[in-house]
């Protein structure tokens, strides 16, 4: 299998962003990896295109505070976990219907786009 070039990866990431915008998402700009507002992030890392959903810092911080005191059943933690898992399931479904082949990220939530190279 041929490895995609940097230009091909950048083009693929741009196409994924465009398709996700068409589906109603507002992707986080690729240079704002740690955007406090959260949202869908499409970026190239280790020669792969990644798609992840991140929640707003408000929910992240509140959930982290609850986890630290071992209160995982608290509403805020359930909201955080449910939002993340639901959005990743939705993103995977949307990416697939737009014709992308995906695999789960090795660590955590997210998707890796598998380029169509033969």
Short mmCIF file of C-alpha atoms in Angstrom, two decimals:
data_model
loop_
_atom_site.label_atom_id
_atom_site.label_comp_id
_atom_site.label_asym_id
_atom_site.label_seq_id
_atom_site.Cartn_x
_atom_site.Cartn_y
_atom_site.Cartn_z
CA UNK A 1 0.00 0.00 0.00
CA UNK A 2 1.38 3.38 -0.97
CA UNK A 3 1.70 5.96 1.77
CA UNK A 4 -0.17 9.19 0.99
CA UNK A 5 1.94 12.30 0.55
CA UNK A 6 1.70 15.28 2.89
CA UNK A 7 -0.26 17.13 0.21
CA UNK A 8 -2.70 14.22 -0.18
CA UNK A 9 -3.20 14.05 3.59
CA UNK A 10 -3.85 17.80 3.77
CA UNK A 11 -6.32 17.51 0.88
CA UNK A 12 -8.07 14.58 2.57
CA UNK A 13 -8.34 16.51 5.86
CA UNK A 14 -9.78 19.53 4.00
CA UNK A 15 -12.31 17.30 2.23
CA UNK A 16 -13.35 15.72 5.56
CA UNK A 17 -13.78 19.20 7.09
CA UNK A 18 -15.89 20.28 4.11
CA UNK A 19 -18.11 17.20 4.33
CA UNK A 20 -18.58 17.60 8.08
CA UNK A 21 -19.50 21.26 7.55
CA UNK A 22 -22.02 20.09 4.94
CA UNK A 23 -23.49 17.81 7.63
CA UNK A 24 -23.93 20.81 9.94
CA UNK A 25 -20.78 20.72 12.04
CA UNK A 26 -18.50 23.72 12.44
CA UNK A 27 -15.00 22.22 12.55
CA UNK A 28 -12.43 23.71 14.89
CA UNK A 29 -9.63 25.29 12.84
CA UNK A 30 -6.74 22.81 12.62
CA UNK A 31 -4.33 25.23 14.30
CA UNK A 32 -6.58 25.45 17.41
CA UNK A 33 -6.14 21.90 18.69
CA UNK A 34 -7.05 22.91 22.24
CA UNK A 35 -10.02 25.19 21.47
CA UNK A 36 -11.88 25.79 24.73
CA UNK A 37 -15.25 25.84 22.96
CA UNK A 38 -14.89 22.23 21.82
CA UNK A 39 -16.35 20.82 18.64
CA UNK A 40 -15.17 18.60 15.84
CA UNK A 41 -11.45 18.64 15.09
CA UNK A 42 -9.92 17.22 11.91
CA UNK A 43 -6.14 17.09 11.84
CA UNK A 44 -3.16 15.22 10.42
CA UNK A 45 -0.86 13.45 12.86
CA UNK A 46 1.62 10.63 12.31
CA UNK A 47 0.70 10.48 8.62
CA UNK A 48 -2.99 9.91 9.36
CA UNK A 49 -6.13 12.06 9.29
CA UNK A 50 -7.86 12.08 12.68
CA UNK A 51 -11.39 13.20 13.54
CA UNK A 52 -12.33 13.80 17.18
CA UNK A 53 -15.10 15.52 19.09
CA UNK A 54 -14.25 17.55 22.15
CA UNK A 55 -16.63 19.08 24.63
CA UNK A 56 -16.47 22.67 25.87
CA UNK A 57 -13.94 23.30 28.64
CA UNK A 58 -16.84 23.97 31.05
CA UNK A 59 -18.00 20.37 30.81
CA UNK A 60 -14.45 18.97 30.68
CA UNK A 61 -13.40 20.82 33.83
CA UNK A 62 -16.57 20.00 35.77
CA UNK A 63 -16.36 16.31 34.87
CA UNK A 64 -12.65 16.17 35.74
CA UNK A 65 -13.38 17.71 39.15
CA UNK A 66 -16.03 15.07 39.83
CA UNK A 67 -13.79 12.19 38.71
CA UNK A 68 -10.99 13.37 40.97
CA UNK A 69 -13.21 13.02 44.02
CA UNK A 70 -14.52 9.63 42.82
CA UNK A 71 -18.03 10.84 42.08
CA UNK A 72 -18.42 9.21 38.67
CA UNK A 73 -22.18 8.84 39.09
CA UNK A 74 -22.64 12.63 39.29
CA UNK A 75 -24.79 14.20 36.57
CA UNK A 76 -21.94 16.24 35.12
CA UNK A 77 -19.78 13.15 34.63
CA UNK A 78 -22.64 11.27 32.98
CA UNK A 79 -23.28 14.27 30.71
CA UNK A 80 -19.62 14.39 29.74
CA UNK A 81 -19.35 10.64 29.07
CA UNK A 82 -22.66 10.48 27.21
CA UNK A 83 -21.86 13.52 25.07
CA UNK A 84 -18.44 12.20 24.09
CA UNK A 85 -19.58 8.68 23.27
CA UNK A 86 -22.71 9.82 21.42
CA UNK A 87 -20.83 12.38 19.32
CA UNK A 88 -18.14 9.87 18.39
CA UNK A 89 -20.75 7.34 17.35
CA UNK A 90 -22.50 10.04 15.29
CA UNK A 91 -19.24 11.20 13.70
CA UNK A 92 -18.34 7.65 12.72
CA UNK A 93 -21.74 7.11 11.14
CA UNK A 94 -21.60 10.42 9.28
CA UNK A 95 -18.07 9.81 8.03
CA UNK A 96 -19.09 6.38 6.77
CA UNK A 97 -22.17 7.67 4.95
CA UNK A 98 -19.95 10.26 3.23
CA UNK A 99 -17.85 7.35 1.96
CA UNK A 100 -14.89 7.47 4.34
CA UNK A 101 -13.46 4.28 5.76
CA UNK A 102 -12.58 4.72 9.41
CA UNK A 103 -11.01 2.89 12.27
CA UNK A 104 -11.04 3.83 15.96
CA UNK A 105 -8.11 5.80 17.28
CA UNK A 106 -5.67 3.69 19.25
CA UNK A 107 -6.08 5.80 22.39
CA UNK A 108 -9.36 7.35 23.47
CA UNK A 109 -12.29 8.46 21.39
CA UNK A 110 -11.95 9.42 17.76
CA UNK A 111 -11.63 8.12 14.24
CA UNK A 112 -8.74 7.67 11.84
CA UNK A 113 -9.61 8.03 8.15
CA UNK A 114 -8.19 5.22 6.04
CA UNK A 115 -7.08 6.70 2.68
CA UNK A 116 -8.22 4.95 -0.48
CA UNK A 117 -4.83 3.99 -1.91
CA UNK A 118 -4.05 0.73 -3.52
#
